[in-house]
Coordinates of C-alpha atoms in Angstrom, one line a residue:
Chain A
X1099 CA 10.8 -0.4 18.9
X1100 CA 12.6 -3.1 20.7
X1101 CA 16.4 -3.2 21.0
X1102 CA 17.0 0.3 19.7
X1103 CA 18.5 1.8 22.7
X1104 CA 21.9 -0.2 22.7
X1105 CA 23.9 2.9 21.6
X1106 CA 22.3 5.4 23.9
X1107 CA 24.5 7.7 26.0
X1108 CA 21.4 8.8 27.8
X1109 CA 19.5 12.0 27.3
X1110 CA 21.7 14.8 28.5
X1111 CA 21.6 18.3 27.3
X1112 CA 24.6 19.4 25.6
X1113 CA 27.4 21.3 27.7
X1114 CA 28.9 24.5 26.5
X1115 CA 32.4 23.3 27.2
X1116 CA 33.4 22.9 23.4
X1117 CA 36.3 24.5 21.6
X1118 CA 34.3 27.3 20.2
X1119 CA 33.2 29.6 23.0
X1120 CA 29.8 30.9 22.5
X1121 CA 29.0 28.3 20.0
X1122 CA 27.4 25.3 21.2
X1123 CA 29.1 21.8 20.5
X1124 CA 27.6 19.7 17.9
X1125 CA 25.5 16.7 19.1
X1126 CA 24.7 13.6 17.2
X1127 CA 20.9 12.5 17.8
X1128 CA 19.4 9.3 17.1
X1129 CA 15.6 9.5 16.5
X1130 CA 13.2 6.6 16.3
X1131 CA 10.3 7.3 14.1
X1132 CA 6.8 5.9 13.2
X1133 CA 5.0 6.9 10.2
X1134 CA 2.0 5.9 7.8
X1135 CA 3.6 5.7 4.4
X1136 CA 0.2 6.0 2.7
X1137 CA 0.6 9.8 1.7
X1138 CA 4.3 9.9 1.5
X1139 CA 6.5 9.6 -1.6
X1140 CA 8.7 7.3 0.6
X1141 CA 11.4 8.3 2.8
X1142 CA 14.0 10.1 0.7
X1143 CA 13.6 13.8 -0.2
X1144 CA 12.6 14.2 -3.8
X1145 CA 12.1 17.6 -5.5
X1146 CA 8.4 18.5 -5.2
X1147 CA 7.5 15.4 -3.4
X1148 CA 6.2 14.9 0.1
X1149 CA 8.6 12.7 1.8
X1150 CA 9.3 11.6 5.5
X1151 CA 12.9 12.7 5.4
X1152 CA 11.7 16.2 4.1
X1153 CA 9.0 16.6 6.8
X1154 CA 11.5 15.6 9.6
X1155 CA 14.1 18.1 8.4
X1156 CA 11.5 20.9 8.2
X1157 CA 10.3 20.3 11.8
X1158 CA 13.8 20.3 12.9
X1159 CA 14.3 23.7 11.2
X1160 CA 11.1 25.2 12.8
X1161 CA 12.3 24.0 16.1
X1162 CA 16.1 24.9 16.1
X1163 CA 16.4 27.2 13.0
X1164 CA 19.0 24.8 11.6
X1165 CA 19.1 23.1 8.2
X1166 CA 19.9 19.5 8.9
X1167 CA 20.2 16.3 6.8
X1168 CA 18.3 13.5 8.5
X1169 CA 20.0 10.1 7.6
X1170 CA 17.6 7.3 7.7
X1171 CA 18.5 3.6 8.4
X1172 CA 16.2 2.4 5.6
X1173 CA 14.9 4.4 2.4
X1174 CA 11.3 2.9 2.7
X1175 CA 9.4 3.2 -0.5
X1176 CA 6.3 5.1 -1.2
X1177 CA 3.4 3.4 0.7
X1178 CA 5.7 1.5 3.2
X1179 CA 5.1 2.2 6.9
X1180 CA 7.4 2.3 9.8
X1181 CA 7.0 1.7 13.5
X1182 CA 10.7 1.9 14.3
X1183 CA 12.6 3.7 11.6
X1184 CA 15.8 5.1 12.9
X1185 CA 17.6 8.2 11.9
X1186 CA 20.5 10.4 12.9
X1187 CA 21.2 14.2 12.6
X1188 CA 23.8 16.6 13.8
X1189 CA 22.5 19.7 15.6
X1190 CA 23.8 22.5 17.9
X1191 CA 20.6 22.9 19.6
X1192 CA 20.8 22.7 23.5
X1193 CA 17.3 21.4 23.8
X1194 CA 17.2 18.1 25.8
X1195 CA 16.1 14.9 24.1
X1196 CA 12.7 14.7 25.7
X1197 CA 11.7 18.2 25.2
X1198 CA 12.8 17.9 21.7
X1199 CA 10.5 14.8 21.1
X1200 CA 7.5 16.9 22.0
X1201 CA 8.7 20.0 20.1
X1202 CA 9.2 18.1 16.9
X1203 CA 6.0 16.3 17.3
X1204 CA 4.1 19.7 17.5
X1205 CA 5.6 20.6 14.2
X1206 CA 5.3 17.2 12.4
X1207 CA 2.1 16.3 10.4
X1208 CA -0.2 13.5 11.8
X1209 CA 1.2 10.8 9.7
X1210 CA 4.7 10.9 11.2
X1211 CA 5.8 11.1 14.8
X1212 CA 9.0 11.0 16.8
X1213 CA 8.9 8.1 19.4
X1214 CA 12.2 8.9 21.1
X1215 CA 15.5 10.7 20.6
X1216 CA 18.9 9.7 22.2
X1217 CA 22.2 11.4 21.9
X1218 CA 24.7 9.2 20.6
X1219 CA 28.6 9.2 20.1
X1220 CA 30.2 11.3 17.3
X1221 CA 30.4 9.3 14.1
X1222 CA 27.2 7.3 14.5
X1223 CA 25.6 6.6 11.3
X1224 CA 21.8 5.3 11.3
X1225 CA 22.3 3.3 8.0
X1226 CA 25.9 2.2 8.0
X1227 CA 26.0 1.0 11.6
X1228 CA 22.8 -0.8 11.6
X1229 CA 23.4 -4.5 12.5
X1230 CA 19.8 -5.9 11.7
X1231 CA 16.4 -4.9 10.7
X1232 CA 12.9 -6.3 11.0
X1233 CA 10.2 -6.1 8.6
X1234 CA 6.5 -7.2 8.7
X1235 CA 4.2 -7.8 5.6
X1236 CA 0.5 -8.3 6.0
X1237 CA -1.5 -10.5 3.6
X1238 CA -5.4 -10.2 3.8
X1239 CA -6.7 -13.6 3.1
X1240 CA -10.3 -13.2 2.2
X1241 CA -12.6 -13.1 -0.9
X1242 CA -13.6 -9.4 -0.5
X1243 CA -11.3 -6.4 -0.1
X1244 CA -11.1 -4.5 3.1
X1245 CA -12.1 -0.8 3.5
X1246 CA -10.4 -0.6 7.0
X1247 CA -7.1 -2.3 6.1
X1248 CA -6.8 -1.1 2.5
X1249 CA -3.5 0.7 3.1
X1250 CA -2.2 -1.9 5.6
X1251 CA -2.4 -5.2 3.9
X1252 CA -2.3 -6.8 0.6
X1253 CA -5.4 -8.8 -0.6
X1254 CA -4.9 -12.5 -1.7
X1255 CA -8.3 -14.0 -2.6
X1256 CA -6.7 -17.4 -3.2
X1257 CA -6.5 -19.6 -0.1
X1258 CA -2.9 -20.0 1.2
X1259 CA -1.3 -23.1 2.4
X1260 CA 0.4 -22.1 5.7
X1261 CA 2.6 -25.0 6.1
X1262 CA 4.0 -24.8 2.6
X1263 CA 4.8 -21.3 3.1
X1264 CA 6.7 -22.1 6.4
X1265 CA 8.6 -24.8 4.6
X1266 CA 9.5 -22.6 1.7
X1267 CA 10.4 -19.7 4.1
X1268 CA 12.9 -22.2 6.0
X1269 CA 14.9 -22.5 2.7
X1270 CA 15.6 -18.7 2.7
X1271 CA 17.2 -18.4 6.2
X1272 CA 20.8 -18.1 6.9
X1273 CA 23.5 -16.5 5.0
X1274 CA 22.7 -16.6 1.4
X1275 CA 23.2 -14.9 -1.9
X1276 CA 19.8 -13.2 -2.6
X1277 CA 20.5 -12.1 -6.1
X1278 CA 17.4 -13.7 -7.2
X1279 CA 15.4 -11.8 -4.8
X1280 CA 16.3 -8.3 -5.6
X1281 CA 15.6 -5.6 -8.1
X1282 CA 19.0 -5.2 -10.0
X1283 CA 18.5 -2.0 -11.3
X1284 CA 19.0 -0.4 -7.8
X1285 CA 21.2 -3.1 -6.3
X1286 CA 24.9 -2.7 -6.3
X1287 CA 27.8 -4.6 -4.8
X1288 CA 27.5 -8.0 -3.0
X1289 CA 24.4 -9.6 -2.8
X1290 CA 24.9 -11.9 0.2
X1291 CA 22.7 -11.2 3.2
X1292 CA 21.8 -13.0 6.4
X1293 CA 18.1 -13.8 7.4
X1294 CA 18.1 -14.6 11.0
X1295 CA 14.2 -15.3 11.3
X1296 CA 11.5 -15.6 8.6
X1297 CA 8.3 -16.3 10.4
X1298 CA 4.9 -16.8 8.7
X1299 CA 1.7 -17.1 10.9
X1300 CA -2.1 -16.5 10.6
X1301 CA -3.6 -13.8 12.7
X1302 CA -7.4 -14.0 12.1
X1303 CA -8.1 -13.4 8.4
X1304 CA -4.3 -12.2 7.9
X1305 CA -1.3 -14.0 7.1
X1306 CA 1.6 -12.2 8.6
X1307 CA 5.3 -12.6 7.5
X1308 CA 8.1 -11.3 9.7
X1309 CA 11.5 -11.3 8.6
X1310 CA 14.8 -10.2 10.5
X1311 CA 18.1 -10.0 8.9
X1312 CA 21.5 -8.4 8.7
X1313 CA 20.2 -6.0 5.9
X1314 CA 18.0 -6.3 2.7
X1315 CA 18.7 -5.7 -0.9
X1316 CA 16.2 -3.3 -2.9
X1317 CA 12.7 -5.0 -3.1
X1318 CA 14.2 -8.1 -1.3
X1319 CA 11.4 -8.4 1.4
X1320 CA 8.6 -7.8 -1.1
X1321 CA 10.1 -10.2 -3.5
X1322 CA 10.4 -12.9 -0.8
X1323 CA 6.7 -12.4 0.1
X1324 CA 5.8 -12.6 -3.5
X1325 CA 7.5 -15.9 -3.9
X1326 CA 6.1 -17.2 -0.5
X1327 CA 2.5 -16.4 -2.0
X1328 CA 3.3 -18.5 -4.9
X1329 CA 4.4 -21.2 -2.5
X1330 CA 1.2 -20.7 -0.7
X1331 CA -1.1 -21.1 -3.8
X1332 CA 0.8 -24.2 -4.8
X1333 CA 2.8 -22.8 -7.7
X1334 CA 6.0 -23.4 -6.0
X1335 CA 7.4 -26.2 -3.8
X1336 CA 10.1 -25.7 -0.9
X1337 CA 12.5 -27.4 -3.5
X1338 CA 11.7 -24.8 -6.2
X1339 CA 12.5 -22.0 -3.8
X1340 CA 15.8 -23.4 -2.9
X1341 CA 16.4 -23.8 -6.7
X1342 CA 15.3 -20.1 -7.3
X1343 CA 17.9 -19.0 -4.6
X1344 CA 20.7 -21.2 -6.2
X1345 CA 20.0 -19.9 -9.7
X1346 CA 20.4 -16.2 -8.8
X1347 CA 18.0 -15.5 -11.5
X1348 CA 15.5 -12.8 -10.7
X1349 CA 13.1 -13.9 -13.3
X1350 CA 12.4 -17.0 -11.6
X1351 CA 11.3 -15.7 -8.2
X1352 CA 7.8 -14.3 -7.5
X1353 CA 6.5 -10.7 -8.0
X1354 CA 7.2 -7.7 -6.0
X1355 CA 4.1 -7.4 -3.8
X1356 CA 2.6 -3.7 -3.3
X1357 CA 4.1 -1.5 -0.7
X1358 CA 1.1 -1.0 1.5
X1359 CA 1.5 -4.3 3.4
X1360 CA 5.0 -3.5 4.3
X1361 CA 6.2 -2.0 7.8
X1362 CA 9.6 -1.4 9.0
X1363 CA 9.4 -2.8 12.5
X1364 CA 12.8 -2.0 13.9
X1365 CA 16.3 -1.3 13.3
X1366 CA 18.9 -2.8 15.7
X1367 CA 22.4 -1.6 16.5
X1368 CA 25.0 -4.2 17.9
X1369 CA 28.0 -3.6 20.0
X1370 CA 30.8 -4.7 17.6
X1371 CA 33.8 -2.2 16.8
X1372 CA 33.4 1.1 15.2
X1373 CA 33.0 4.6 16.1
X1374 CA 29.1 4.1 16.9
X1375 CA 29.9 1.8 19.9
X1376 CA 29.9 3.5 23.3
Chain B
X1226 CA -19.2 -10.4 11.2
X1227 CA -20.2 -13.1 13.5
X1228 CA -24.0 -14.2 13.8
X1229 CA -25.4 -12.1 11.1
X1230 CA -26.7 -14.9 8.9
X1231 CA -29.7 -15.9 11.1
X1232 CA -32.4 -14.7 8.9
X1233 CA -30.8 -15.6 5.7
X1234 CA -33.0 -17.3 3.3
X1235 CA -30.2 -18.1 1.0
X1236 CA -29.1 -16.3 -2.1
X1237 CA -31.4 -17.2 -4.8
X1238 CA -32.3 -15.1 -7.7
X1239 CA -35.7 -13.5 -7.8
X1240 CA -38.3 -15.4 -9.9
X1241 CA -40.7 -13.7 -12.2
X1242 CA -43.7 -15.4 -10.8
X1243 CA -45.1 -12.0 -9.2
X1244 CA -48.4 -10.5 -10.0
X1245 CA -47.1 -7.8 -12.3
X1246 CA -46.1 -9.7 -15.5
X1247 CA -43.0 -8.5 -17.0
X1248 CA -42.0 -6.4 -14.0
X1249 CA -39.8 -8.4 -11.7
X1250 CA -40.9 -8.7 -8.0
X1251 CA -39.5 -6.7 -5.3
X1252 CA -36.8 -8.4 -3.1
X1253 CA -35.4 -7.4 0.3
X1254 CA -31.7 -7.7 0.6
X1255 CA -29.7 -7.4 3.7
X1256 CA -26.1 -6.0 3.3
X1257 CA -23.1 -6.5 5.6
X1258 CA -20.7 -3.4 5.2
X1259 CA -17.2 -2.7 6.2
X1260 CA -16.1 1.2 6.2
X1261 CA -13.4 3.4 7.2
X1262 CA -15.3 6.4 8.9
X1263 CA -12.4 8.7 8.7
X1264 CA -13.4 10.5 5.5
X1265 CA -17.2 10.2 5.8
X1266 CA -19.5 12.5 7.4
X1267 CA -21.1 9.3 9.2
X1268 CA -23.7 7.1 8.0
X1269 CA -26.7 9.1 7.2
X1270 CA -27.3 11.1 4.0
X1271 CA -26.9 14.9 4.4
X1272 CA -26.8 17.5 1.7
X1273 CA -23.6 18.2 0.1
X1274 CA -21.9 15.7 2.7
X1275 CA -20.1 12.4 1.8
X1276 CA -21.9 9.6 3.7
X1277 CA -21.7 5.9 3.6
X1278 CA -25.4 5.7 3.2
X1279 CA -25.2 8.1 0.1
X1280 CA -22.1 6.0 -1.4
X1281 CA -24.0 2.6 -1.2
X1282 CA -27.2 4.2 -2.7
X1283 CA -25.1 5.7 -5.5
X1284 CA -23.5 2.3 -6.3
X1285 CA -26.8 0.5 -6.2
X1286 CA -28.1 3.1 -8.7
X1287 CA -25.1 2.5 -11.0
X1288 CA -25.5 -1.3 -11.0
X1289 CA -29.3 -1.6 -11.0
X1290 CA -30.5 1.8 -12.3
X1291 CA -32.8 2.0 -9.2
X1292 CA -33.1 4.9 -6.8
X1293 CA -33.1 3.0 -3.4
X1294 CA -33.2 3.9 0.3
X1295 CA -30.6 2.1 2.2
X1296 CA -31.6 1.5 5.9
X1297 CA -28.8 1.0 8.2
X1298 CA -29.0 -0.6 11.7
X1299 CA -26.8 2.1 13.2
X1300 CA -26.5 5.7 12.2
X1301 CA -22.8 5.8 13.0
X1302 CA -21.2 9.2 13.5
X1303 CA -18.4 10.9 11.3
X1304 CA -15.2 9.2 12.1
X1305 CA -16.7 6.1 13.5
X1306 CA -15.8 2.7 11.7
X1307 CA -17.6 -0.4 11.0
X1308 CA -16.5 -4.1 10.5
X1309 CA -20.2 -5.3 10.3
X1310 CA -22.8 -2.6 9.9
X1311 CA -26.1 -4.2 8.5
X1312 CA -28.4 -2.4 6.2
X1313 CA -31.4 -3.3 4.0
X1314 CA -32.9 -2.1 0.7
X1315 CA -35.6 -3.2 -1.7
X1316 CA -34.8 -3.8 -5.2
X1317 CA -36.3 -5.3 -8.4
X1318 CA -32.9 -6.5 -9.8
X1319 CA -32.5 -10.1 -10.6
X1320 CA -28.9 -10.0 -10.1
X1321 CA -27.8 -12.9 -7.6
X1322 CA -26.6 -12.0 -4.3
X1323 CA -22.9 -13.1 -4.8
X1324 CA -22.8 -11.2 -8.1
X1325 CA -24.2 -8.1 -6.6
X1326 CA -21.6 -8.1 -3.9
X1327 CA -18.8 -7.8 -6.5
X1328 CA -20.8 -5.4 -8.7
X1329 CA -21.4 -3.0 -5.9
X1330 CA -17.7 -3.2 -4.7
X1331 CA -16.6 -2.4 -8.2
X1332 CA -18.7 0.9 -7.8
X1333 CA -17.9 1.6 -4.2
X1334 CA -14.9 3.7 -3.1
X1335 CA -12.0 2.2 -1.4
X1336 CA -13.1 3.1 2.1
X1337 CA -16.4 1.2 2.0
X1338 CA -17.1 -2.3 0.9
X1339 CA -20.0 -4.8 0.9
X1340 CA -18.9 -8.1 2.7
X1341 CA -22.1 -10.2 1.8
X1342 CA -25.6 -9.9 0.9
X1343 CA -28.5 -12.2 1.8
X1344 CA -32.1 -12.2 0.5
X1345 CA -34.4 -11.7 3.5
X1346 CA -38.1 -12.1 4.1
X1347 CA -40.5 -9.0 3.1
X1348 CA -40.8 -6.8 6.1
X1349 CA -37.3 -7.1 7.4
X1350 CA -35.9 -3.9 8.9
X1351 CA -32.2 -3.6 9.6
X1352 CA -32.6 -1.2 12.3
X1353 CA -36.0 -2.2 13.9
X1354 CA -35.4 -6.0 14.0
X1355 CA -31.7 -5.8 15.3
X1356 CA -31.6 -7.6 18.7
X1357 CA -28.2 -6.9 19.4
X1358 CA -24.9 -4.8 18.6
X1359 CA -21.4 -5.1 19.4
X1360 CA -19.1 -2.1 19.6
X1361 CA -15.4 -1.8 20.2
X1362 CA -13.3 1.3 21.3
X1363 CA -9.5 1.4 21.3
X1364 CA -7.6 3.5 23.6
X1365 CA -3.8 4.0 22.9
X1366 CA -2.1 4.0 26.2
X1367 CA 1.4 5.5 25.6
X1368 CA 3.2 9.0 26.1
X1369 CA 3.5 9.7 22.4
X1370 CA 0.8 9.9 19.7
X1371 CA 0.6 7.5 16.9
X1372 CA 1.0 8.1 13.3
X1373 CA -0.2 4.7 12.2
X1374 CA -3.3 4.5 14.5
X1375 CA -4.2 8.1 14.5
X1376 CA -7.6 7.4 12.9
X1377 CA -8.3 4.0 14.9
X1378 CA -7.5 4.7 18.6
X1379 CA -7.7 7.5 21.1
X1380 CA -4.6 8.5 22.9
X1381 CA -4.7 8.6 26.6
X1382 CA -1.2 9.7 28.0
X1383 CA -2.0 8.9 31.6
X1384 CA -1.5 5.3 32.7
X1385 CA -4.8 3.5 33.2
X1386 CA -5.6 1.0 36.0
X1387 CA -7.1 -2.1 34.2
X1388 CA -8.6 -3.7 37.3
X1389 CA -10.3 -0.6 38.4
X1390 CA -11.9 -0.1 34.9
X1391 CA -12.9 -3.7 34.7
X1392 CA -14.5 -3.4 38.3
X1393 CA -16.4 -0.1 37.0
X1394 CA -17.4 -1.8 33.9
X1395 CA -19.1 -4.6 35.9
X1396 CA -21.3 -2.1 37.3
X1397 CA -22.8 -1.1 34.0
X1398 CA -23.9 -4.6 32.8
X1399 CA -27.4 -5.9 32.9
X1400 CA -30.7 -4.1 32.1
X1401 CA -30.3 -0.5 33.3
X1402 CA -31.4 3.1 32.8
X1403 CA -28.6 4.7 30.9
X1404 CA -30.0 8.3 31.0
X1405 CA -26.8 9.4 32.6
X1406 CA -24.8 8.1 29.8
X1407 CA -26.5 9.5 26.7
X1408 CA -26.6 12.9 24.9
X1409 CA -30.3 13.8 25.5
X1410 CA -30.6 16.3 22.6
X1411 CA -30.9 13.2 20.5
X1412 CA -32.4 10.7 22.7
X1413 CA -36.0 10.2 22.7
X1414 CA -38.3 7.7 24.6
X1415 CA -37.2 5.2 27.1
X1416 CA -33.6 5.1 28.3
X1417 CA -33.5 1.5 29.6
X1418 CA -31.1 -0.7 27.7
X1419 CA -29.2 -4.1 28.5
X1420 CA -25.7 -4.4 28.2
X1421 CA -24.8 -8.2 28.0
X1422 CA -21.1 -7.9 27.9
X1423 CA -18.7 -5.1 28.6
X1424 CA -15.1 -6.3 28.4
X1425 CA -11.9 -4.2 29.0
X1426 CA -8.5 -5.9 28.1
X1427 CA -5.0 -4.8 27.2
X1428 CA -3.6 -5.6 23.8
X1429 CA 0.0 -4.6 23.6
X1430 CA 0.0 -0.7 24.0
X1431 CA -3.8 -0.6 23.6
X1432 CA -6.8 -0.7 26.0
X1433 CA -9.6 -2.4 24.2
X1434 CA -13.1 -2.0 25.5
X1435 CA -15.9 -4.1 23.7
X1436 CA -19.5 -3.7 24.6
X1437 CA -22.4 -6.0 23.4
X1438 CA -26.1 -5.1 24.3
X1439 CA -29.6 -5.0 23.1
X1440 CA -29.1 -1.4 21.6
X1441 CA -27.4 1.8 22.5
X1442 CA -28.6 5.5 23.1
X1443 CA -27.1 8.3 21.3
X1444 CA -23.3 8.7 22.3
X1445 CA -23.7 6.0 25.0
X1446 CA -20.7 3.9 24.0
X1447 CA -18.6 6.8 24.0
X1448 CA -20.0 8.1 27.3
X1449 CA -19.3 4.9 28.9
X1450 CA -15.7 4.8 27.5
X1451 CA -15.2 8.4 28.8
X1452 CA -16.4 7.3 32.2
X1453 CA -14.2 4.2 32.3
X1454 CA -11.1 6.3 31.6
X1455 CA -12.1 8.5 34.5
X1456 CA -12.2 5.2 36.6
X1457 CA -8.8 4.2 35.0
X1458 CA -7.0 7.3 35.9
X1459 CA -8.4 7.1 39.5
X1460 CA -11.0 9.9 39.2
X1461 CA -14.0 7.7 39.9
X1462 CA -14.5 4.4 41.9
X1463 CA -16.7 1.5 40.9
X1464 CA -19.0 2.8 43.6
X1465 CA -19.2 6.3 41.9
X1466 CA -20.0 4.6 38.6
X1467 CA -22.9 3.0 40.2
X1468 CA -24.0 6.3 41.7
X1469 CA -23.8 8.0 38.3
X1470 CA -26.0 5.4 36.7
X1471 CA -28.6 5.8 39.6
X1472 CA -28.4 9.6 39.4
X1473 CA -29.6 9.6 35.8
X1474 CA -27.6 12.9 35.6
X1475 CA -25.6 13.3 32.4
X1476 CA -23.5 15.9 34.1
X1477 CA -21.9 13.4 36.4
X1478 CA -20.7 10.8 33.8
X1479 CA -17.4 11.1 31.9
X1480 CA -16.7 12.9 28.6
X1481 CA -17.9 11.7 25.2
X1482 CA -14.6 10.4 23.7
X1483 CA -13.6 11.1 20.1
X1484 CA -15.2 9.0 17.3
X1485 CA -12.0 7.6 15.8
X1486 CA -11.5 4.9 18.3
X1487 CA -15.0 3.4 17.8
X1488 CA -15.9 0.5 15.5
X1489 CA -19.4 -1.1 15.0
X1490 CA -18.2 -4.7 15.1
X1491 CA -21.6 -6.6 14.3
X1492 CA -25.4 -6.3 14.5
X1493 CA -27.2 -9.5 15.6
X1494 CA -30.8 -10.4 14.5
X1495 CA -32.6 -12.9 16.7
X1496 CA -35.4 -15.4 16.1
X1497 CA -38.2 -13.7 18.2
X1498 CA -41.5 -13.0 16.6
X1499 CA -42.1 -10.6 13.9
X1500 CA -42.1 -10.3 10.1
X1501 CA -38.2 -10.5 9.9
X1502 CA -38.2 -14.2 11.1
X1503 CA -37.9 -17.0 8.6

């Protein structure tokens, strides 16, 4: 939840000085959300499925009476967690941001919570104006599965070579074409993305991979992790990883690892041009 | 899972040199278990309830065909977790310890797992021969509840004074009468216990309390944590904590905090006299 307050214009209640007398003006609110993805069919509303987007919209309706669309910065998949998902919505409620945090949390289920709300300028869009995101993936590196972390980490029973993973990760940073690291069926348009940071570190019996970048293609983070695991077990060298990147051939990269190891840590908003800037 | 291997006599398959020809001799096995207490009615078998003891016994029956009693070192309550619960059982199976780990895990549900099995001398008892235990309690110190840690930590919205908690914790270490820190209805016999270590530390937005001792009375750890919270919010001084201990009056100590913050980290077995020693 670092660096998410760049665009904030503070938490002021809406005034009634709008053009429609008697009808409160529309406010745009930016929400920071934490959720446990285990029992959700992902972020996005789907008919008959339990989704985060659906639960947040339902809580807003219970508190304000309005039917709103909650636009998320990232459409996290089923099983993926978030510590700092960002979303925006338009509302006419006059409830102040801090009070609204508590009101929504009182109506949200235990596995999703609003951490903060800020009023942002008209035109702000959580997805389109995001300038960077950070994801974390946890690998459990031990011979026996874990009961306590079964929904938080992915078990790799083969010992991993940390230095080889780090050397391979270094080949993926910078502005690159990540066509070989995405699932094409859901990827449209340009496949260049910029990875600013791709750290691999040991924490006890876990290998933690943290990646920050301008944006990520569909399944890109989980394919990078699958490829780094192949490097860690000696199946790929750093040069192989560079060659895969250059080949733009999805069939050469590693597998898409399961969702439960993945957490959306934060979404950043820069101060470049556009309607979202203060 | 540190220090649990003291009594190991290795992982050898049972020989058939016993007195009953054709019937394999009885072996005593010590199991180290990890579990997520969220969906269990605690350790101990209760009619119609889902318990850890019951799940482990059921897995043993599926693998070996035997009905066994699984004796745990600690009867953890509903919601309490374990990273290193220890249990013992008697079996006539000839399956080696390492193979038995995998066989049992294949029959255990996702929220309980056997980490290791060792064959121990006849007469070993997981509860009676334990010489020490370590528990950890996690407090979440922030204004908003957590979705990801809702079953792992207890939310305290009031800021806590770490130094005051540490000074109060220091008053509880050593050999003491903990009558004021236990729930009497389930506490019989002597109430002296020795606390070897009672650490309080911050880890990010959590306050982590770790306690090691010779053994613990019913609700003792959770009452100590409740009392340290009262110290942390300024309701009690270190001198008050000493006075509560000396009063032996349960009504003066803090509340029993909820189970979800508590984890049994390890059970230790010393090398003193008794049948459990090698």
